[in-house]
Short mmCIF file of C-alpha atoms in Angstrom, two decimals:
data_model
loop_
_atom_site.label_atom_id
_atom_site.label_comp_id
_atom_site.label_asym_id
_atom_site.label_seq_id
_atom_site.Cartn_x
_atom_site.Cartn_y
_atom_site.Cartn_z
CA MET A 1248 -70.79 -70.06 -208.00
CA SER A 1249 -71.62 -69.21 -211.83
CA ASP A 1250 -68.43 -69.78 -214.17
CA ILE A 1251 -67.40 -66.48 -215.55
CA VAL A 1252 -65.84 -66.31 -219.82
CA VAL A 1253 -63.60 -63.28 -220.36
CA ILE A 1254 -63.80 -62.57 -223.67
CA GLY A 1255 -60.80 -59.89 -224.34
CA ALA A 1256 -57.53 -60.46 -222.53
CA GLY A 1257 -56.81 -56.19 -222.84
CA GLN A 1258 -57.07 -53.29 -220.04
CA ALA A 1259 -60.56 -54.27 -219.15
CA GLY A 1260 -61.10 -58.12 -219.01
CA ALA A 1261 -57.25 -58.27 -217.27
CA SER A 1262 -58.97 -56.10 -214.06
CA LEU A 1263 -61.75 -57.67 -215.09
CA VAL A 1264 -60.85 -60.87 -214.04
CA ALA A 1265 -58.87 -59.05 -211.09
CA ARG A 1266 -62.00 -57.52 -209.16
CA LEU A 1267 -63.82 -60.94 -209.25
CA ARG A 1268 -61.35 -62.20 -207.21
CA ASN A 1269 -61.19 -59.99 -204.98
CA LEU A 1270 -64.94 -59.51 -204.49
CA GLY A 1271 -65.00 -63.31 -203.26
CA HIS A 1272 -65.78 -65.34 -206.81
CA THR A 1273 -64.88 -68.74 -206.13
CA GLY A 1274 -66.90 -70.27 -210.27
CA ALA A 1275 -64.50 -70.77 -212.41
CA ILE A 1276 -62.60 -67.77 -214.76
CA SER A 1277 -62.38 -68.12 -218.45
CA LEU A 1278 -59.84 -64.62 -220.13
CA ILE A 1279 -59.95 -65.41 -223.55
CA GLY A 1280 -57.79 -63.03 -225.16
CA GLU A 1281 -55.98 -63.48 -228.59
CA GLU A 1282 -53.38 -62.62 -228.88
CA PRO A 1283 -50.31 -64.88 -227.35
CA VAL A 1284 -48.83 -62.49 -224.96
CA LEU A 1285 -50.14 -61.79 -221.18
CA PRO A 1286 -52.47 -59.08 -220.95
CA TYR A 1287 -49.74 -55.97 -221.11
CA GLN A 1288 -50.86 -52.24 -221.35
CA ARG A 1289 -51.17 -50.53 -224.51
CA PRO A 1290 -50.54 -46.81 -223.95
CA PRO A 1291 -46.65 -46.97 -223.55
CA LEU A 1292 -46.54 -48.70 -226.53
CA SER A 1293 -46.43 -45.20 -228.61
CA LYS A 1294 -44.05 -44.06 -225.94
CA LYS A 1295 -41.35 -46.14 -223.77
CA TYR A 1296 -41.86 -49.52 -225.63
CA LEU A 1297 -41.82 -47.85 -228.60
CA LEU A 1298 -38.56 -45.30 -226.87
CA GLY A 1299 -37.32 -48.78 -226.55
CA GLU A 1300 -37.07 -47.41 -222.61
CA MET A 1301 -39.34 -50.06 -220.95
CA GLU A 1302 -38.99 -53.52 -220.95
CA LEU A 1303 -41.43 -56.03 -222.68
CA GLU A 1304 -41.41 -57.85 -219.41
CA ARG A 1305 -42.61 -54.10 -217.75
CA LEU A 1306 -45.76 -54.24 -219.91
CA TYR A 1307 -46.98 -57.12 -217.66
CA LEU A 1308 -50.38 -56.22 -216.64
CA ARG A 1309 -49.97 -58.75 -213.74
CA PRO A 1310 -47.27 -61.85 -213.55
CA ARG A 1311 -48.38 -65.61 -214.96
CA SER A 1312 -49.00 -66.29 -211.61
CA PHE A 1313 -51.19 -64.07 -210.87
CA TYR A 1314 -53.50 -65.95 -212.77
CA GLU A 1315 -51.96 -69.61 -211.62
CA GLU A 1316 -53.20 -68.34 -207.64
CA ASN A 1317 -55.94 -66.16 -208.43
CA GLY A 1318 -57.75 -70.33 -210.46
CA ILE A 1319 -57.93 -67.66 -213.81
CA ALA A 1320 -57.71 -70.00 -216.82
CA LEU A 1321 -55.54 -67.48 -219.04
CA LEU A 1322 -56.56 -68.15 -223.41
CA THR A 1323 -53.91 -66.38 -224.74
CA SER A 1324 -53.80 -66.56 -228.84
CA TYR A 1325 -56.94 -68.04 -229.07
CA THR A 1326 -59.49 -66.41 -229.91
CA ALA A 1327 -63.59 -66.37 -229.37
CA VAL A 1328 -65.77 -67.31 -232.57
CA SER A 1329 -68.74 -67.00 -232.39
CA ILE A 1330 -71.63 -66.37 -229.02
CA ASP A 1331 -74.75 -69.38 -229.00
CA ARG A 1332 -76.72 -67.82 -226.58
CA SER A 1333 -79.41 -70.42 -225.41
CA GLY A 1334 -76.96 -72.25 -225.51
CA LYS A 1335 -74.70 -70.14 -223.22
CA GLN A 1336 -71.05 -71.07 -224.34
CA VAL A 1337 -68.78 -69.63 -226.37
CA VAL A 1338 -67.55 -70.77 -229.83
CA VAL A 1339 -63.42 -71.12 -229.21
CA ASP A 1340 -61.19 -71.99 -231.84
CA ASP A 1341 -62.35 -76.23 -231.52
CA ARG A 1342 -64.15 -75.99 -228.16
CA GLN A 1343 -67.32 -74.31 -226.40
CA ILE A 1344 -66.59 -72.81 -222.93
CA SER A 1345 -69.93 -72.73 -220.96
CA TYR A 1346 -71.22 -69.89 -219.52
CA ASP A 1347 -73.56 -68.89 -216.61
CA GLN A 1348 -72.17 -65.10 -217.20
CA LEU A 1349 -70.43 -63.53 -219.73
CA ALA A 1350 -67.99 -60.48 -220.42
CA ILE A 1351 -67.49 -58.42 -224.07
CA CYS A 1352 -63.82 -56.45 -223.89
CA THR A 1353 -62.64 -56.86 -226.93
CA GLY A 1354 -61.77 -52.99 -227.38
CA SER A 1355 -61.50 -51.60 -230.44
CA ILE A 1356 -59.78 -52.09 -234.06
CA PRO A 1357 -57.22 -48.82 -235.28
CA ARG A 1358 -58.55 -47.71 -238.96
CA HIS A 1359 -56.25 -48.96 -242.13
CA LEU A 1360 -56.15 -47.39 -245.08
CA PRO A 1361 -57.75 -48.65 -247.59
CA GLN A 1362 -55.64 -51.63 -250.15
CA ALA A 1363 -56.29 -49.15 -252.78
CA ILE A 1364 -54.45 -46.71 -251.83
CA GLY A 1365 -51.42 -48.65 -251.07
CA GLY A 1366 -52.28 -49.72 -247.20
CA GLY A 1367 -51.09 -53.06 -248.39
CA LEU A 1368 -48.05 -52.46 -248.75
CA ALA A 1369 -45.49 -53.69 -245.93
CA GLY A 1370 -43.53 -51.40 -244.33
CA VAL A 1371 -47.56 -49.17 -243.46
CA HIS A 1372 -48.73 -50.11 -239.23
CA VAL A 1373 -50.60 -49.22 -236.97
CA VAL A 1374 -50.24 -48.96 -233.43
CA ARG A 1375 -52.73 -51.18 -231.93
CA THR A 1376 -51.06 -54.69 -230.03
CA LEU A 1377 -47.61 -55.83 -229.68
CA ALA A 1378 -46.89 -57.77 -232.71
CA ASP A 1379 -48.05 -53.83 -234.05
CA VAL A 1380 -45.23 -52.27 -231.99
CA ASP A 1381 -42.76 -54.90 -233.11
CA ALA A 1382 -42.91 -54.68 -236.52
CA MET A 1383 -42.23 -51.22 -236.51
CA ALA A 1384 -39.80 -50.86 -234.19
CA PRO A 1385 -37.11 -52.42 -236.28
CA GLY A 1386 -37.48 -49.30 -238.43
CA PHE A 1387 -37.24 -46.52 -235.87
CA THR A 1388 -33.71 -46.19 -237.04
CA GLN A 1389 -31.31 -42.16 -237.50
CA GLY A 1390 -31.26 -41.10 -240.72
CA ARG A 1391 -34.91 -43.00 -241.64
CA ARG A 1392 -38.04 -41.21 -243.31
CA VAL A 1393 -41.10 -42.39 -241.98
CA LEU A 1394 -44.53 -41.12 -243.16
CA ILE A 1395 -46.87 -39.86 -239.74
CA VAL A 1396 -50.84 -40.39 -241.06
CA GLY A 1397 -53.47 -38.53 -239.15
CA GLY A 1398 -52.46 -35.61 -236.10
CA GLY A 1399 -54.59 -37.74 -232.72
CA TYR A 1400 -52.79 -38.54 -230.11
CA ILE A 1401 -51.50 -41.92 -231.71
CA GLY A 1402 -49.79 -39.90 -234.95
CA LEU A 1403 -47.73 -37.06 -232.70
CA GLU A 1404 -46.43 -39.80 -230.11
CA ALA A 1405 -45.47 -41.75 -232.98
CA ALA A 1406 -43.32 -38.96 -234.34
CA ALA A 1407 -42.28 -37.76 -230.65
CA VAL A 1408 -40.17 -41.23 -230.71
CA ALA A 1409 -39.17 -41.34 -233.78
CA ALA A 1410 -37.70 -37.52 -233.92
CA LEU A 1411 -36.09 -38.68 -230.85
CA GLY A 1412 -35.11 -41.72 -232.54
CA GLY A 1413 -33.08 -38.72 -235.20
CA MET A 1414 -36.05 -39.51 -238.02
CA HIS A 1415 -36.67 -37.83 -240.53
CA VAL A 1416 -40.18 -37.45 -239.48
CA THR A 1417 -43.52 -35.33 -241.47
CA LEU A 1418 -47.19 -35.94 -240.15
CA VAL A 1419 -49.92 -34.97 -242.19
CA GLU A 1420 -54.06 -34.74 -241.37
CA MET A 1421 -56.59 -34.03 -242.63
CA SER A 1422 -57.94 -31.57 -240.94
CA GLY A 1423 -57.61 -28.40 -240.35
CA ARG A 1424 -55.70 -28.01 -237.46
CA ILE A 1425 -54.41 -31.61 -235.52
CA LEU A 1426 -56.11 -32.66 -232.65
CA GLN A 1427 -59.31 -31.27 -233.69
CA ARG A 1428 -61.63 -33.48 -232.76
CA VAL A 1429 -60.71 -33.80 -229.16
CA ALA A 1430 -59.17 -30.39 -228.90
CA CYS A 1431 -58.96 -26.85 -228.63
CA PRO A 1432 -57.05 -24.57 -230.49
CA GLU A 1433 -54.72 -23.91 -228.49
CA THR A 1434 -53.88 -26.83 -227.78
CA SER A 1435 -53.56 -28.13 -231.46
CA GLU A 1436 -50.71 -24.83 -231.42
CA TYR A 1437 -49.01 -26.23 -228.26
CA PHE A 1438 -48.04 -29.64 -229.68
CA ARG A 1439 -47.39 -27.84 -233.33
CA LYS A 1440 -45.50 -26.17 -231.67
CA LEU A 1441 -43.63 -28.53 -229.54
CA HIS A 1442 -43.08 -30.61 -232.50
CA GLN A 1443 -42.25 -28.08 -235.15
CA GLY A 1444 -39.25 -27.87 -232.63
CA HIS A 1445 -38.26 -31.39 -232.77
CA GLY A 1446 -38.36 -31.14 -236.47
CA VAL A 1447 -41.07 -32.57 -237.30
CA ASP A 1448 -42.70 -31.37 -240.63
CA ILE A 1449 -46.82 -30.62 -239.78
CA ARG A 1450 -47.85 -30.63 -242.50
CA GLU A 1451 -52.25 -30.27 -242.04
CA GLN A 1452 -55.19 -29.11 -244.43
CA CYS A 1453 -53.18 -31.86 -245.98
CA GLY A 1454 -54.92 -35.40 -246.23
CA LEU A 1455 -52.78 -38.35 -248.48
CA GLN A 1456 -54.00 -39.64 -251.91
CA HIS A 1457 -52.23 -43.39 -252.16
CA LEU A 1458 -49.24 -44.67 -251.34
CA THR A 1459 -46.54 -45.64 -254.25
CA GLY A 1460 -44.62 -48.97 -254.03
CA ASP A 1461 -41.91 -50.93 -254.77
CA ASP A 1462 -43.25 -53.19 -257.16
CA LYS A 1463 -46.28 -53.15 -255.30
CA THR A 1464 -44.54 -54.84 -251.76
CA ARG A 1465 -42.87 -52.33 -250.36
CA VAL A 1466 -43.76 -47.93 -249.77
CA THR A 1467 -41.29 -46.49 -251.30
CA GLY A 1468 -43.26 -42.62 -250.62
CA ALA A 1469 -46.91 -40.79 -250.91
CA VAL A 1470 -48.79 -38.29 -253.61
CA LEU A 1471 -50.78 -36.19 -250.71
CA THR A 1472 -53.28 -34.33 -251.41
CA ASP A 1473 -51.62 -30.51 -252.13
CA GLY A 1474 -49.97 -32.65 -255.24
CA THR A 1475 -46.73 -32.36 -252.58
CA GLU A 1476 -44.46 -35.79 -253.41
CA LEU A 1477 -42.48 -37.54 -250.60
CA PRO A 1478 -40.03 -39.64 -250.40
CA ALA A 1479 -41.14 -43.02 -247.17
CA ASP A 1480 -39.56 -45.82 -245.82
CA MET A 1481 -41.84 -46.10 -243.78
CA VAL A 1482 -45.49 -45.25 -242.54
CA ILE A 1483 -47.56 -44.77 -239.88
CA VAL A 1484 -51.12 -44.73 -239.65
CA GLY A 1485 -53.18 -43.37 -236.75
CA ILE A 1486 -56.92 -42.90 -238.89
CA GLY A 1487 -58.28 -43.71 -235.10
CA VAL A 1488 -60.53 -46.43 -234.02
CA THR A 1489 -64.25 -48.27 -234.24
CA PRO A 1490 -65.66 -50.09 -231.09
CA ALA A 1491 -64.71 -54.29 -231.99
CA THR A 1492 -69.10 -55.23 -232.32
CA GLU A 1493 -68.31 -57.55 -234.40
CA LEU A 1494 -68.41 -60.74 -232.62
CA ALA A 1495 -72.08 -58.68 -230.21
CA ALA A 1496 -73.73 -57.51 -233.49
CA GLN A 1497 -73.06 -61.63 -234.70
CA ALA A 1498 -74.72 -63.12 -231.53
CA GLY A 1499 -78.23 -60.08 -231.91
CA LEU A 1500 -76.12 -58.06 -228.70
CA GLU A 1501 -78.11 -54.14 -229.50
CA ILE A 1502 -75.19 -52.28 -230.70
CA GLN A 1503 -75.29 -48.24 -230.88
CA ASN A 1504 -72.59 -46.46 -231.23
CA GLY A 1505 -70.08 -49.45 -229.29
CA ILE A 1506 -71.67 -52.46 -227.26
CA LYS A 1507 -74.73 -51.05 -226.10
CA THR A 1508 -75.08 -51.05 -222.22
CA ASP A 1509 -76.76 -50.26 -219.18
CA ALA A 1510 -75.23 -48.22 -215.99
CA ARG A 1511 -73.94 -51.18 -214.77
CA GLY A 1512 -72.59 -51.91 -218.26
CA ARG A 1513 -75.55 -54.88 -219.13
CA THR A 1514 -76.13 -55.43 -221.94
CA SER A 1515 -78.78 -56.56 -224.14
CA ASP A 1516 -79.51 -60.08 -222.86
CA PRO A 1517 -79.64 -60.23 -219.65
CA SER A 1518 -75.73 -63.17 -219.03
CA ILE A 1519 -74.27 -60.68 -220.83
CA TRP A 1520 -71.18 -57.65 -219.92
CA ALA A 1521 -69.92 -54.90 -221.57
CA ALA A 1522 -66.86 -52.75 -220.40
CA GLY A 1523 -63.57 -50.68 -222.02
CA ASP A 1524 -63.27 -49.46 -225.38
CA CYS A 1525 -65.93 -51.48 -226.84
CA ALA A 1526 -68.89 -50.54 -224.67
CA SER A 1527 -70.88 -47.17 -225.51
CA PHE A 1528 -72.85 -46.72 -221.78
CA PRO A 1529 -75.25 -43.82 -220.30
CA TYR A 1530 -73.25 -40.66 -219.16
CA ARG A 1531 -74.79 -37.63 -218.42
CA GLY A 1532 -78.21 -38.01 -220.59
CA GLU A 1533 -76.31 -38.32 -223.46
CA ARG A 1534 -74.30 -41.85 -224.86
CA ILE A 1535 -71.19 -42.42 -225.44
CA ARG A 1536 -67.98 -44.61 -225.53
CA LEU A 1537 -64.47 -43.93 -224.09
CA GLU A 1538 -60.85 -45.15 -225.76
CA SER A 1539 -58.87 -44.80 -222.62
CA VAL A 1540 -57.65 -46.62 -219.41
CA GLY A 1541 -59.53 -44.92 -216.82
CA ASN A 1542 -62.23 -45.53 -218.75
CA ALA A 1543 -61.73 -49.70 -218.49
CA ILE A 1544 -59.86 -50.70 -215.23
CA ASP A 1545 -63.37 -48.46 -213.87
CA GLN A 1546 -65.89 -50.07 -216.49
CA ALA A 1547 -65.35 -53.67 -216.14
CA GLU A 1548 -64.71 -52.78 -211.59
CA ILE A 1549 -68.12 -52.27 -212.21
CA VAL A 1550 -69.85 -55.32 -214.69
CA ALA A 1551 -67.46 -56.39 -211.98
CA GLU A 1552 -70.13 -55.98 -209.03
CA ASP A 1553 -72.58 -55.29 -210.75
CA MET A 1554 -71.89 -59.41 -211.90
CA LEU A 1555 -72.12 -60.48 -208.70
CA GLY A 1556 -74.81 -58.92 -207.75
CA ALA A 1557 -73.55 -55.59 -205.56
CA GLY A 1558 -74.28 -53.34 -209.10
CA THR A 1559 -73.60 -49.12 -208.22
CA ASP A 1560 -74.02 -47.56 -211.79
CA TYR A 1561 -70.42 -46.57 -213.60
CA VAL A 1562 -70.03 -42.56 -212.84
CA ALA A 1563 -67.72 -41.70 -215.54
CA LYS A 1564 -64.59 -39.88 -213.97
CA PRO A 1565 -62.49 -39.67 -217.90
CA TRP A 1566 -58.96 -39.27 -218.08
CA PHE A 1567 -56.14 -39.42 -219.98
CA TRP A 1568 -52.18 -38.30 -220.97
CA SER A 1569 -50.09 -38.11 -223.10
CA ASP A 1570 -46.49 -37.81 -224.06
CA GLN A 1571 -44.39 -36.57 -225.95
CA TYR A 1572 -41.23 -35.21 -225.85
CA ASP A 1573 -40.86 -34.12 -222.36
CA CYS A 1574 -44.54 -33.32 -222.65
CA LYS A 1575 -46.73 -34.30 -220.09
CA LEU A 1576 -50.14 -33.64 -221.09
CA GLN A 1577 -53.05 -35.19 -218.40
CA ILE A 1578 -56.36 -34.42 -219.08
CA ALA A 1579 -59.48 -34.85 -216.66
CA GLY A 1580 -63.13 -34.75 -218.59
CA LEU A 1581 -64.93 -34.26 -221.57
CA ASN A 1582 -65.23 -31.43 -223.22
CA ALA A 1583 -67.41 -31.57 -226.08
CA GLY A 1584 -69.72 -28.35 -226.07
CA TYR A 1585 -67.66 -26.19 -225.16
CA THR A 1586 -68.15 -22.67 -225.57
CA HIS A 1587 -64.80 -20.83 -225.22
CA VAL A 1588 -61.51 -21.85 -223.11
CA VAL A 1589 -59.36 -19.79 -220.70
CA THR A 1590 -55.43 -20.06 -220.16
CA ARG A 1591 -53.37 -20.52 -217.46
CA ARG A 1592 -50.10 -20.56 -216.56
CA VAL A 1593 -48.09 -20.84 -214.08
CA GLY A 1594 -43.76 -21.08 -214.94
CA GLU A 1595 -43.24 -23.91 -218.15
CA ALA A 1596 -46.94 -25.16 -217.60
CA VAL A 1597 -49.98 -24.29 -219.18
CA SER A 1598 -53.20 -25.91 -218.51
CA PHE A 1599 -56.06 -24.64 -220.93
CA TRP A 1600 -60.25 -25.11 -219.06
CA TYR A 1601 -62.46 -25.19 -220.91
CA TYR A 1602 -66.49 -23.92 -220.06
CA ALA A 1603 -69.66 -23.97 -221.70
CA GLY A 1604 -71.23 -20.36 -220.25
CA ASP A 1605 -70.03 -20.60 -216.70
CA LYS A 1606 -69.63 -24.39 -215.63
CA LEU A 1607 -66.19 -25.96 -216.42
CA LEU A 1608 -65.63 -29.29 -218.88
CA ALA A 1609 -62.77 -30.38 -218.47
CA VAL A 1610 -59.04 -29.54 -218.29
CA ASP A 1611 -55.79 -29.61 -220.76
CA ALA A 1612 -53.14 -30.37 -218.75
CA MET A 1613 -49.36 -29.69 -219.99
CA ASN A 1614 -46.17 -30.15 -217.24
CA ASP A 1615 -49.05 -29.04 -214.37
CA PRO A 1616 -49.84 -31.86 -212.42
CA ARG A 1617 -51.52 -29.07 -210.04
CA ALA A 1618 -54.62 -27.14 -212.51
CA TYR A 1619 -55.37 -31.30 -214.16
CA MET A 1620 -56.02 -33.18 -210.69
CA ILE A 1621 -57.94 -29.41 -209.03
CA GLY A 1622 -59.43 -29.38 -212.21
CA LYS A 1623 -59.95 -32.75 -212.28
CA ARG A 1624 -61.33 -32.88 -208.88
CA LEU A 1625 -63.44 -29.13 -209.91
CA ILE A 1626 -65.67 -31.14 -212.12
CA GLU A 1627 -66.09 -34.24 -211.10
CA THR A 1628 -67.52 -32.11 -208.18
CA GLY A 1629 -69.78 -30.28 -210.13
CA LYS A 1630 -67.77 -27.19 -209.66
CA SER A 1631 -66.75 -25.00 -211.47
CA PRO A 1632 -64.32 -21.67 -211.24
CA ASP A 1633 -64.72 -18.25 -211.75
CA PRO A 1634 -62.69 -18.06 -214.77
CA SER A 1635 -60.92 -14.87 -213.92
CA GLU A 1636 -59.07 -16.82 -210.75
CA VAL A 1637 -58.28 -19.28 -212.94
CA ALA A 1638 -56.09 -17.15 -215.09
CA ASP A 1639 -54.01 -15.63 -212.70
CA ALA A 1640 -51.44 -17.55 -212.32
CA GLY A 1641 -50.23 -16.29 -208.68
CA ALA A 1642 -53.57 -17.72 -207.95
CA ASP A 1643 -53.48 -20.97 -205.50
CA LEU A 1644 -56.24 -23.04 -207.18
CA LYS A 1645 -56.46 -25.29 -204.51
CA PRO A 1646 -58.87 -23.81 -202.42
CA LEU A 1647 -61.77 -23.13 -204.39
CA LEU A 1648 -61.88 -27.73 -204.17
CA ARG A 1649 -63.41 -26.71 -199.70
CA ALA A 1650 -64.63 -23.75 -201.74
CA MET B 300 -32.27 -56.67 -205.66
CA ALA B 301 -33.17 -55.38 -202.31
CA LYS B 302 -35.38 -56.96 -200.20
CA ILE B 303 -38.96 -54.45 -199.63
CA THR B 304 -42.24 -54.48 -197.33
CA TYR B 305 -44.87 -53.78 -197.86
CA VAL B 306 -47.03 -53.05 -195.61
CA GLU B 307 -50.65 -53.43 -196.14
CA HIS B 308 -53.53 -50.26 -194.08
CA SER B 309 -55.20 -53.69 -192.37
CA GLY B 310 -50.64 -54.78 -191.09
CA THR B 311 -51.02 -57.72 -193.27
CA GLN B 312 -46.92 -57.71 -194.59
CA HIS B 313 -46.30 -58.44 -197.74
CA GLU B 314 -42.28 -59.17 -197.25
CA VAL B 315 -40.30 -59.42 -201.15
CA GLU B 316 -37.89 -59.35 -203.45
CA VAL B 317 -37.39 -57.25 -206.34
CA ALA B 318 -35.08 -56.71 -208.94
CA SER B 319 -32.88 -53.22 -209.37
CA GLY B 320 -33.53 -51.35 -211.69
CA LEU B 321 -37.40 -52.32 -211.61
CA THR B 322 -39.58 -49.98 -209.56
CA VAL B 323 -41.17 -50.34 -205.51
CA MET B 324 -44.65 -50.41 -207.92
CA GLU B 325 -43.42 -53.15 -209.99
CA GLY B 326 -42.48 -54.96 -207.24
CA ALA B 327 -45.78 -54.81 -205.44
CA ARG B 328 -47.32 -55.17 -208.91
CA ASP B 329 -45.77 -58.07 -209.36
CA ASN B 330 -45.60 -59.97 -206.17
CA ASN B 331 -49.04 -59.34 -206.08
CA VAL B 332 -49.60 -57.41 -203.75
CA PRO B 333 -52.89 -56.14 -203.32
CA GLY B 334 -53.39 -52.27 -202.80
CA ILE B 335 -51.02 -50.15 -205.23
CA GLU B 336 -53.57 -50.14 -207.75
CA ALA B 337 -51.06 -47.62 -210.44
CA ASP B 338 -53.61 -47.21 -212.78
CA CYS B 339 -51.32 -45.45 -215.63
CA GLY B 340 -48.64 -47.73 -215.99
CA GLY B 341 -46.13 -45.68 -214.30
CA ALA B 342 -46.10 -42.69 -215.64
CA CYS B 343 -47.12 -40.47 -213.86
CA ALA B 344 -50.27 -39.44 -214.45
CA CYS B 345 -52.49 -41.25 -211.63
CA SER B 346 -51.57 -41.02 -208.44
CA THR B 347 -52.97 -44.74 -207.14
CA CYS B 348 -49.60 -46.09 -206.59
CA HIS B 349 -49.41 -43.67 -203.15
CA VAL B 350 -47.61 -45.05 -199.77
CA TYR B 351 -45.99 -44.05 -196.78
CA ILE B 352 -42.69 -44.40 -196.93
CA ASP B 353 -41.54 -45.73 -193.15
CA PRO B 354 -40.11 -42.55 -191.00
CA ALA B 355 -35.88 -44.79 -190.83
CA TRP B 356 -36.45 -45.30 -194.41
CA VAL B 357 -37.77 -41.69 -195.25
CA GLU B 358 -33.78 -39.48 -196.81
CA LYS B 359 -32.42 -43.07 -198.11
CA VAL B 360 -34.43 -43.13 -200.65
CA PRO B 361 -34.23 -40.57 -203.96
CA ALA B 362 -35.37 -37.16 -203.89
CA LYS B 363 -39.13 -35.93 -205.78
CA ASP B 364 -38.99 -34.37 -208.37
CA ALA B 365 -42.42 -31.00 -208.41
CA MET B 366 -44.36 -33.63 -211.07
CA GLU B 367 -44.01 -36.36 -208.40
CA GLU B 368 -45.02 -33.90 -205.22
CA ASP B 369 -47.62 -32.49 -207.45
CA MET B 370 -49.87 -35.21 -207.61
CA LEU B 371 -49.36 -36.36 -204.06
CA ASP B 372 -50.81 -33.13 -202.71
CA PHE B 373 -54.04 -35.17 -204.48
CA ALA B 374 -52.87 -38.40 -203.02
CA TYR B 375 -55.54 -39.84 -200.74
CA GLU B 376 -54.39 -37.77 -197.60
CA PRO B 377 -51.04 -37.64 -198.31
CA ASP B 378 -48.47 -37.01 -196.26
CA PRO B 379 -45.90 -33.72 -196.49
CA VAL B 380 -42.86 -35.98 -195.89
CA ARG B 381 -43.70 -40.13 -195.79
CA SER B 382 -45.71 -39.72 -199.08
CA ARG B 383 -44.64 -40.55 -202.39
CA LEU B 384 -45.62 -42.36 -205.37
CA THR B 385 -44.20 -45.79 -205.64
CA CYS B 386 -43.16 -45.92 -210.54
CA GLN B 387 -41.27 -43.19 -209.12
CA ILE B 388 -38.80 -45.08 -207.33
CA LYS B 389 -36.73 -47.60 -208.65
CA VAL B 390 -35.76 -50.20 -206.81
CA THR B 391 -31.54 -50.70 -206.06
CA ASP B 392 -29.66 -52.23 -203.54
CA ALA B 393 -28.64 -49.54 -201.64
CA LEU B 394 -32.77 -49.67 -200.64
CA ASP B 395 -32.76 -53.85 -199.92
CA GLY B 396 -34.70 -53.13 -195.98
CA LEU B 397 -37.02 -50.42 -197.24
CA VAL B 398 -40.95 -50.51 -195.29
CA VAL B 399 -43.75 -48.76 -196.86
CA GLN B 400 -46.74 -48.57 -195.74
CA LEU B 401 -50.45 -48.21 -197.89
CA PRO B 402 -52.03 -45.48 -197.86
CA GLU B 403 -56.61 -47.08 -196.19
CA LYS B 404 -56.50 -46.00 -200.03
CA GLN B 405 -56.13 -44.67 -203.60
CA ILE B 406 -57.85 -42.26 -205.60
#
């Protein structure tokens, strides 16, 4: 039995080692993570955990006993420094760990504001790790002023938590509209209204020029690109992530918008696989990278199976969710290349269906789990309903699944 | 605290103590009970923590809301009366003795 090492103890790494044991692998398994805690769920960090509605213990993906009982060496607070591919060893701080097979699940790294415009000031936060969120959470108190830079899902979720906590929230988005990179104008409008209804000051087509600081140590405010000066007690930066490819690149693995893998998660080295946010993979004739829990789990499980020789190709079924105030957004599919959007409204529930010509690509469903689930199944099976049926609030869409 | 019995599709039983305040899903996760995947971690955003409540317990478990009901409709072989998403059931002393059966698979 081979010795398997997994670098990165996030969702992908944790799912991968669990799957290996579940499939009956009896060789050694080491899981190496930089953070000082058990592998945990990241999505609640910008939602229930930040709201104070979910305690730390509930974030853990598995209890410590799981790793002990399954003979998984969990090395938390350890950093993989380099990979010696010819010697098949991972250099981890002060030691080397030998592998027969290696998986890289290093995730992604949040973009920071440049130091030159105040990115290094105290009170400026990113949202990625438990430590990031623990650092900002004490500042979430009523009446304080928070500036959120970036109108993507992370920024909007943080804005919702701040607004619910009675903070004064301003959100700036450099592009024409919030969610521009990931959603249609209809979805942007829905969330703009939702946030404005909770008192969030959303400023689109407005970037950050620079932050101002008290003695250049702690943030006190911001100057926006339209010249506005705003006071701020804290700043949250949600301007996207980059795949954590440094270790793989140093080891000479092929990088192409992430660590380049084939459909089974294999990198350019036959003994090394990659999964999760850090990996790019073939999808419908293109190469994509997904930043989502669903992808981290599914791709990691494909890698585990392939490592043990029973590989199947990964067919990604993209899905995502976001919680803001009382709205649950569920997204099925990928909307890239859509030509038009069909709206379905049933009572308070709204969903936007993205089409490229006659082909259904994706669904954004707001408080409409039926639309989400039906859309997801239709997309996965390559079916595209007639837009007039989708738009008909009186029509039950479920029969479409059997069509 | 409640004693909960999770019955795998194969018939294997797991009888565990779950603290009040956790969910029935978290009770399975924290005691390494296989068969409840809970991909979304308990956000009611997927349907992979689906179980069938033992008929004797159906009435004693707090009712499901509309969102859970809609999600369940698309779980694997749902039962209109017995199916539940375990991430939506909070454990209380009143659930001491609860028995749930796991489906053949989660989708």
